[in-house]
Short mmCIF file of C-alpha atoms in Angstrom, two decimals:
data_model
loop_
_atom_site.label_atom_id
_atom_site.label_comp_id
_atom_site.label_asym_id
_atom_site.label_seq_id
_atom_site.Cartn_x
_atom_site.Cartn_y
_atom_site.Cartn_z
CA MET A 79 -92.16 104.95 67.87
CA SER A 80 -94.18 101.73 67.60
CA GLN A 81 -92.55 98.36 68.15
CA PRO A 82 -91.90 96.14 65.10
CA ALA A 83 -94.53 93.45 64.56
CA VAL A 84 -93.17 89.94 65.13
CA GLU A 85 -94.69 87.40 62.75
CA THR A 86 -93.99 83.71 63.33
CA LEU A 87 -94.33 81.90 60.02
CA PRO A 88 -96.14 78.52 59.95
CA ASP A 89 -94.30 75.22 60.25
CA ASP A 90 -94.95 74.28 56.61
CA VAL A 91 -93.53 77.53 55.20
CA THR A 92 -91.10 77.10 52.29
CA PRO A 93 -88.02 79.17 51.42
CA GLU A 94 -89.98 80.53 48.45
CA ASP A 95 -92.80 81.59 50.80
CA VAL A 96 -90.29 83.47 52.95
CA ALA A 97 -88.85 85.20 49.91
CA VAL A 98 -92.35 86.35 48.92
CA GLU A 99 -93.02 87.61 52.46
CA LEU A 100 -89.78 89.59 52.46
CA ASN A 101 -90.78 91.35 49.25
CA SER A 102 -94.38 91.99 50.24
CA PRO A 103 -94.66 95.23 52.28
CA SER A 104 -97.38 95.33 54.91
CA LEU A 105 -99.90 98.18 54.82
CA PHE A 106 -100.41 97.98 58.58
CA ASN A 107 -96.93 97.10 59.88
CA PRO A 108 -94.15 99.04 58.16
CA GLU A 109 -91.59 97.40 60.47
CA ARG A 110 -91.71 93.62 60.76
CA VAL A 111 -89.67 90.76 62.16
CA LEU A 112 -90.29 87.48 60.35
CA LEU A 113 -89.50 84.44 62.49
CA VAL A 114 -88.86 80.94 61.11
CA PRO A 115 -88.31 78.72 64.19
CA ASP A 116 -87.15 75.55 62.40
CA THR A 117 -85.07 75.57 59.20
CA SER A 118 -83.65 72.08 59.69
CA GLN A 119 -84.66 71.04 56.16
CA TRP A 120 -83.02 74.12 54.60
CA VAL A 121 -79.46 73.58 55.84
CA ILE A 122 -76.91 70.80 56.13
CA ALA A 123 -76.44 69.98 59.81
CA SER A 124 -76.08 67.04 62.15
CA THR A 125 -78.87 66.16 64.56
CA SER A 126 -76.35 65.63 67.35
CA PRO A 127 -72.57 65.83 67.77
CA GLY A 128 -71.12 63.06 65.63
CA GLY A 129 -74.60 62.00 64.53
CA PRO A 130 -76.22 61.72 61.09
CA THR A 131 -76.87 64.82 59.04
CA MET A 132 -80.28 66.27 58.33
CA PRO A 133 -80.85 66.14 55.44
CA ALA A 134 -78.17 63.60 54.47
CA ARG A 135 -75.09 65.12 52.85
CA LYS A 136 -75.77 63.27 49.61
CA ASN A 137 -78.85 65.49 49.29
CA ALA A 138 -76.91 68.75 49.71
CA LYS A 139 -77.56 69.67 46.08
CA ALA A 140 -81.31 69.19 46.52
CA VAL A 141 -81.24 71.35 49.65
CA ASP A 142 -79.41 74.13 47.84
CA THR A 143 -81.97 73.96 45.05
CA LEU A 144 -84.81 74.19 47.57
CA VAL A 145 -83.47 77.37 49.15
CA GLN A 146 -82.48 79.21 45.96
CA PRO A 147 -85.48 81.61 45.95
CA LEU A 148 -84.61 82.80 49.45
CA VAL A 149 -80.87 82.92 48.72
CA LYS A 150 -81.47 85.18 45.71
CA THR A 151 -83.62 87.52 47.80
CA LEU A 152 -80.94 87.76 50.48
CA GLU A 153 -78.25 88.38 47.87
CA SER A 154 -80.34 91.23 46.44
CA GLY A 155 -80.50 92.91 49.84
CA MET A 156 -83.08 92.91 52.62
CA PRO A 157 -86.02 95.29 52.14
CA ASP A 158 -86.19 98.30 54.46
CA GLY A 159 -88.07 97.79 57.70
CA VAL A 160 -87.97 94.01 57.59
CA ALA A 161 -85.81 91.63 59.63
CA LEU A 162 -85.60 87.88 59.19
CA VAL A 163 -84.73 85.53 62.07
CA MET A 164 -84.28 81.82 61.36
CA GLY A 165 -83.45 79.08 63.82
CA VAL A 166 -82.32 75.47 63.76
CA TRP A 167 -81.37 72.99 66.48
CA CYS A 168 -78.42 70.83 65.47
CA GLY A 169 -75.33 69.19 66.86
CA ALA A 170 -72.79 71.18 64.82
CA LYS A 171 -72.65 74.49 63.00
CA PRO A 172 -74.92 74.28 59.91
CA THR A 173 -73.61 74.72 56.38
CA GLY A 174 -75.08 75.16 52.90
CA SER A 175 -75.86 77.97 50.48
CA LEU A 176 -78.51 79.51 52.75
CA VAL A 177 -76.03 79.74 55.62
CA LYS A 178 -73.51 81.45 53.33
CA ALA A 179 -76.14 83.91 52.11
CA VAL A 180 -77.14 84.77 55.68
CA GLU A 181 -73.51 85.28 56.68
CA ALA A 182 -73.02 87.64 53.71
CA SER A 183 -76.16 89.71 54.30
CA GLY A 184 -76.47 89.53 58.08
CA SER A 185 -75.03 87.24 60.73
CA VAL A 186 -75.04 83.60 61.79
CA GLU A 187 -74.73 82.90 65.50
CA TRP A 188 -73.89 79.35 66.47
CA ILE A 189 -74.40 78.53 70.14
CA ALA A 190 -72.89 75.15 70.89
CA THR A 191 -74.75 73.26 73.59
CA PRO A 192 -72.21 71.71 75.98
CA GLU A 193 -72.32 68.04 76.82
CA PRO A 194 -74.08 67.22 80.13
CA PRO A 195 -71.87 66.50 83.14
CA LYS A 196 -70.39 63.03 83.28
CA PRO A 197 -71.78 60.84 86.12
CA TRP A 198 -68.50 61.02 88.03
CA GLU A 199 -68.52 64.85 88.01
CA ASP A 200 -71.39 64.89 90.53
CA CYS A 201 -72.62 68.40 89.73
CA ALA A 202 -75.77 70.09 88.47
CA VAL A 203 -74.10 71.68 85.45
CA SER A 204 -70.64 71.25 83.94
CA ASP A 205 -68.07 74.02 83.65
CA ALA A 206 -68.75 74.27 79.91
CA GLN A 207 -72.46 74.62 80.57
CA LYS A 208 -71.82 77.30 83.18
CA THR A 209 -69.91 79.33 80.57
CA VAL A 210 -72.93 79.30 78.25
CA LEU A 211 -75.35 80.11 81.07
CA ARG A 212 -73.27 83.03 82.29
CA ARG A 213 -73.28 84.52 78.81
CA LEU A 214 -77.07 84.26 78.68
CA MET A 215 -77.38 85.82 82.13
CA ALA A 216 -75.23 88.77 81.06
CA ARG A 217 -77.45 89.33 78.03
CA ALA A 218 -80.68 89.04 80.00
CA ALA A 219 -79.58 91.48 82.71
CA PRO A 220 -76.38 93.39 81.78
CA ALA A 221 -76.45 95.50 84.95
CA ALA A 222 -77.04 92.62 87.34
CA ARG A 223 -74.26 91.27 89.55
CA PHE A 224 -74.49 87.76 90.99
CA ALA A 225 -72.83 86.86 94.26
CA PRO A 226 -70.91 83.58 93.77
CA THR A 227 -73.16 81.75 96.23
CA ALA A 228 -76.25 83.10 94.46
CA GLU A 229 -75.02 81.87 91.09
CA THR A 230 -74.22 78.44 92.51
CA LEU A 231 -77.68 78.13 94.04
CA LEU A 232 -79.36 79.28 90.82
CA PHE A 233 -77.53 76.65 88.77
CA GLU A 234 -78.32 74.02 91.39
CA ARG A 235 -82.03 74.81 91.36
CA LEU A 236 -82.49 75.14 87.60
CA GLY A 237 -79.86 72.82 86.13
CA PHE A 238 -79.03 73.40 82.48
CA ALA A 239 -82.26 75.15 81.47
CA PRO A 240 -81.24 78.20 79.35
CA ARG A 241 -84.73 79.50 78.61
CA HIS A 242 -85.85 79.19 82.21
CA LEU A 243 -82.60 80.78 83.37
CA VAL A 244 -83.15 83.86 81.20
CA GLN A 245 -86.64 84.28 82.65
CA GLU A 246 -85.43 83.90 86.22
CA THR A 247 -82.47 86.25 85.66
CA GLY A 248 -84.79 89.01 84.45
CA LYS A 249 -87.04 88.51 87.47
CA LEU A 250 -84.10 88.58 89.88
CA ALA A 251 -82.63 91.70 88.26
CA VAL A 252 -85.88 93.58 88.75
CA ALA A 253 -86.13 92.42 92.37
CA ALA A 254 -82.52 93.41 93.06
CA GLY A 255 -83.33 97.07 92.45
CA PRO A 256 -80.92 99.84 91.44
CA ASP A 257 -77.96 98.24 93.23
CA GLY A 258 -78.18 95.25 90.88
CA LEU A 259 -76.64 92.83 93.38
CA ILE A 260 -78.34 89.44 93.43
CA ASP A 261 -77.46 87.52 96.58
CA GLU A 262 -78.19 84.00 97.76
CA ALA A 263 -81.14 85.09 99.89
CA LEU A 264 -82.89 86.62 96.88
CA VAL A 265 -82.41 83.48 94.77
CA ARG A 266 -83.59 81.29 97.62
CA ARG A 267 -86.72 83.43 98.01
CA LEU A 268 -87.69 83.82 94.35
CA VAL A 269 -86.43 80.77 92.47
CA LEU A 270 -88.18 77.50 93.27
CA PRO A 271 -86.10 74.31 93.37
CA ARG A 272 -86.24 71.84 90.52
CA GLU A 273 -88.96 69.23 90.64
CA GLY A 274 -88.13 66.26 92.77
CA SER A 275 -87.43 62.80 91.43
CA LEU A 276 -86.83 59.30 92.75
CA GLU A 277 -83.22 59.77 91.74
CA LYS A 278 -82.82 62.31 94.56
CA LEU A 279 -83.98 59.70 97.06
CA GLN A 280 -81.65 57.10 95.60
CA ASP A 281 -78.73 59.54 95.90
CA ALA A 282 -79.67 60.21 99.52
CA ILE A 283 -79.74 56.48 100.37
CA LEU A 284 -76.48 55.62 98.59
CA GLY A 285 -74.77 58.63 100.12
CA ARG A 286 -76.37 58.06 103.53
CA ASP A 287 -77.38 61.70 103.33
CA LEU A 288 -79.98 62.25 106.03
CA ARG A 289 -80.57 65.90 105.10
CA ALA A 290 -81.28 65.08 101.44
CA ALA A 291 -83.69 62.32 102.47
CA VAL A 292 -85.54 64.70 104.79
CA THR A 293 -85.84 67.23 101.95
CA PHE A 294 -87.24 64.60 99.57
CA LEU A 295 -89.77 63.30 102.09
CA ASP A 296 -90.86 66.83 102.98
CA GLU A 297 -91.40 67.67 99.31
CA GLY A 298 -93.50 64.53 98.93
CA ARG A 299 -95.50 65.30 102.06
CA ARG A 300 -96.24 68.83 100.81
CA GLY A 301 -97.46 67.50 97.46
CA LEU A 302 -94.65 68.89 95.31
CA PRO A 303 -94.32 67.09 91.95
CA ILE A 304 -92.09 64.01 92.01
CA ARG A 305 -91.05 62.20 88.83
CA ASP A 306 -90.19 58.53 88.38
CA TRP A 307 -87.31 57.08 86.36
CA SER A 308 -89.15 57.60 83.05
CA GLY A 309 -89.85 61.25 83.82
CA SER A 310 -93.56 60.73 84.52
CA TYR A 311 -95.22 62.27 87.55
CA ILE A 312 -95.94 59.94 90.44
CA THR A 313 -99.47 60.21 91.78
CA GLU A 314 -99.72 61.40 95.36
CA GLY A 315 -101.15 58.10 96.52
CA GLY A 316 -98.39 56.08 94.84
CA LEU A 317 -95.34 57.96 96.11
CA GLY A 318 -95.03 56.18 99.44
CA ILE A 319 -94.89 52.65 98.04
CA ARG A 320 -92.62 53.70 95.16
CA ALA A 321 -90.14 55.30 97.55
CA PHE A 322 -90.38 52.31 99.88
CA ASN A 323 -89.66 49.84 97.07
CA LEU A 324 -86.64 51.89 95.99
CA ALA A 325 -85.25 51.93 99.52
CA VAL A 326 -85.80 48.19 100.09
CA ASP A 327 -84.17 47.40 96.76
CA ALA A 328 -81.15 49.57 97.61
CA PHE A 329 -80.76 48.10 101.11
CA THR A 330 -81.05 44.54 99.76
CA ARG A 331 -78.46 45.08 97.05
CA MET A 332 -76.04 46.85 99.38
CA LEU A 333 -76.28 44.03 101.93
CA TYR A 334 -75.66 41.51 99.16
CA LEU A 335 -72.60 43.41 97.90
CA ARG A 336 -71.13 43.51 101.40
CA GLY A 337 -71.38 39.71 101.56
CA ALA A 338 -70.06 39.32 98.01
CA ALA A 339 -67.04 41.50 98.82
CA ARG A 340 -66.11 39.15 101.67
CA ILE A 341 -66.55 36.07 99.49
CA ILE A 342 -64.28 37.35 96.69
CA GLY A 343 -61.69 38.65 99.15
CA ALA A 344 -62.35 42.35 98.70
CA GLU A 345 -63.69 43.23 102.13
CA ASP A 346 -60.97 45.85 102.60
CA GLU A 347 -62.50 47.84 99.73
CA LEU A 348 -65.55 48.40 101.95
CA ASP A 349 -63.71 51.28 103.55
CA PRO A 350 -65.28 54.67 102.75
CA GLN A 351 -61.95 56.44 103.11
CA LYS A 352 -60.43 54.05 100.59
CA ASN A 353 -63.21 53.89 98.00
CA SER A 354 -63.88 57.63 98.10
CA ALA A 355 -60.47 58.33 96.58
CA HIS A 356 -60.69 60.15 93.25
CA SER A 357 -58.95 57.41 91.25
CA TRP A 358 -60.54 54.42 93.01
CA TYR A 359 -63.16 53.82 90.31
CA SER A 360 -60.78 53.98 87.34
CA ARG A 361 -57.85 52.17 88.95
CA THR A 362 -59.48 49.65 91.25
CA PHE A 363 -63.17 49.09 90.68
CA LYS A 364 -63.60 49.18 86.91
CA PRO A 365 -60.60 47.00 85.94
CA HIS A 366 -60.52 44.62 88.92
CA LEU A 367 -63.29 44.65 91.51
CA GLY A 368 -66.19 45.28 89.14
CA PRO A 369 -65.51 42.26 86.89
CA LYS A 370 -65.15 39.99 89.94
CA LEU A 371 -68.48 41.15 91.33
CA LYS A 372 -70.11 40.74 87.93
CA SER A 373 -68.92 37.13 87.66
CA HIS A 374 -70.08 36.39 91.20
CA ILE A 375 -73.56 37.84 90.53
CA GLU A 376 -73.98 35.99 87.23
CA ALA A 377 -73.10 32.69 88.93
CA ASP A 378 -75.48 33.23 91.85
CA PRO A 379 -79.15 32.42 91.09
CA GLY A 380 -80.18 34.13 94.31
CA ALA A 381 -78.50 37.46 93.59
CA PRO A 382 -80.89 40.46 93.80
CA PHE A 383 -79.88 41.59 90.32
CA ARG A 384 -82.15 39.55 88.06
CA SER A 385 -84.90 40.04 85.52
CA GLY A 386 -86.89 36.82 85.72
CA VAL A 387 -84.39 33.97 85.58
CA LYS A 388 -81.67 36.00 83.83
CA PRO A 389 -79.03 38.02 85.69
CA ARG A 390 -79.33 41.76 85.16
CA VAL A 391 -75.99 43.09 86.33
CA PRO A 392 -75.80 46.90 86.70
CA SER A 393 -73.28 48.85 84.66
CA PRO A 394 -69.84 49.28 86.25
CA TRP A 395 -70.66 52.87 87.21
CA ALA A 396 -74.01 51.95 88.79
CA MET A 397 -72.39 48.99 90.56
CA GLN A 398 -69.64 51.09 92.10
CA ARG A 399 -72.23 53.57 93.41
CA LEU A 400 -74.01 50.70 95.17
CA PHE A 401 -70.71 49.37 96.48
CA ARG A 402 -69.66 52.75 97.82
CA GLY A 403 -73.09 53.11 99.40
CA ALA A 404 -72.73 49.68 101.01
CA SER A 405 -69.50 50.79 102.64
CA LEU A 406 -71.39 53.51 104.55
CA TYR A 407 -73.63 50.97 106.33
CA SER A 408 -72.94 47.95 108.50
CA ASP A 409 -74.56 44.57 108.00
CA ASP A 410 -76.59 45.17 111.16
CA ASP A 411 -77.84 48.53 109.86
CA LEU A 412 -79.14 46.99 106.65
CA ILE A 413 -80.56 43.86 108.28
CA ARG A 414 -82.40 45.95 110.85
CA SER A 415 -83.95 48.12 108.12
CA LEU A 416 -85.03 45.13 106.06
CA THR A 417 -86.47 43.39 109.13
CA GLU A 418 -88.70 46.41 109.76
CA ALA A 419 -89.68 46.72 106.10
CA GLY A 420 -92.60 44.26 106.25
CA ARG A 421 -94.37 46.24 108.94
CA ILE A 422 -93.85 49.50 107.03
CA GLU A 423 -95.14 48.02 103.78
CA ARG A 424 -98.37 46.91 105.46
CA ARG A 425 -98.94 50.45 106.74
CA LEU A 426 -98.15 51.99 103.35
CA ARG A 427 -100.73 49.81 101.62
CA ARG A 428 -103.55 50.99 103.85
CA PRO A 429 -105.97 53.42 102.17
CA GLY A 430 -105.13 57.06 102.74
CA ASN A 431 -101.65 56.36 104.13
CA SER A 432 -99.50 57.31 101.15
CA ILE A 433 -96.21 58.38 102.72
CA GLU A 434 -96.74 59.00 106.43
CA ALA A 435 -95.37 55.59 107.45
CA LEU A 436 -92.11 56.04 105.57
CA PRO A 437 -90.10 58.83 107.29
CA GLY A 438 -89.55 57.21 110.68
CA TRP A 439 -88.27 53.95 109.20
CA LEU A 440 -86.17 55.50 106.43
CA LEU A 441 -84.59 58.26 108.51
CA LEU A 442 -83.72 55.79 111.26
CA ALA A 443 -82.00 53.59 108.67
CA LEU A 444 -79.95 56.49 107.32
CA GLY A 445 -79.29 58.04 110.71
CA ASN A 446 -77.96 54.98 112.54
CA SER A 447 -74.20 54.73 112.57
#
């Protein structure tokens, strides 16, 4: 038996056009699947959770009028050999007369996209996102079985990327063979890590994570794609100086915060065991220490948190990350790194020396204790 022909209808298709297609048998394809990827103008739905509707709810009557030809066709019954698949991306389950007609004649499946992890959760995907991803994995490869460590590594390498996850799950299931067990070694061998970014280097510096810094520098040395804060790729020749500037900025700000903590009488908070407590941010930093640091920075014209002549104080969450990072270094560690920075910058600016001068200096800074 031949496979049904999948026909993706054009972006400017109207509900009336779809109704005509449904009632127009094909001489060459007796079994067809008609696909309408975006029906956002045919339903009432929000663009994001709690966001505005598209179209606005005051236009609900106009939307229902627009879709009447298709609604009538669905109410009359789908023709034999034809299936209709319609999609819409929205922040809440869509409503309207078309949705009701689809529910009566077929099915409506609403897949809620979970919120991304909060910054303080420090994970690749949230528990809610994992639930959605596991459901997709089970659909893509019903017979596959993931070892817990393999699943963790897969989520870590892909993040919340449902479409990519389905592709990788199918590939892993085939490679697993008849046993169906997908272990960590198989994921590590077949699924490439996510593209690198400057954020990974920043995390390594603030966490004084030597291993993560080595991984970032090795990826840069091997020419793997690295993105900047805006998501754009960094050219190979520009990576060294961009990474250097990030490190110098972090070291400078951490050294400043160590001095500021002493001035405002909060030196005891520069204790990693103390500020790593789960409730430290909500109970100590955000209500008390953060505001004091903010006032100190705003009153100091020499503070390294400025845009031109105006202070540019980081958000409380960004500030506490810097403060916690500062607690992992000593003044001498940071001063030594900044003293060496001038020599490293001169080497980085030489033609053809994009990143080679960086590892020794940076890894020594993170490795000293």
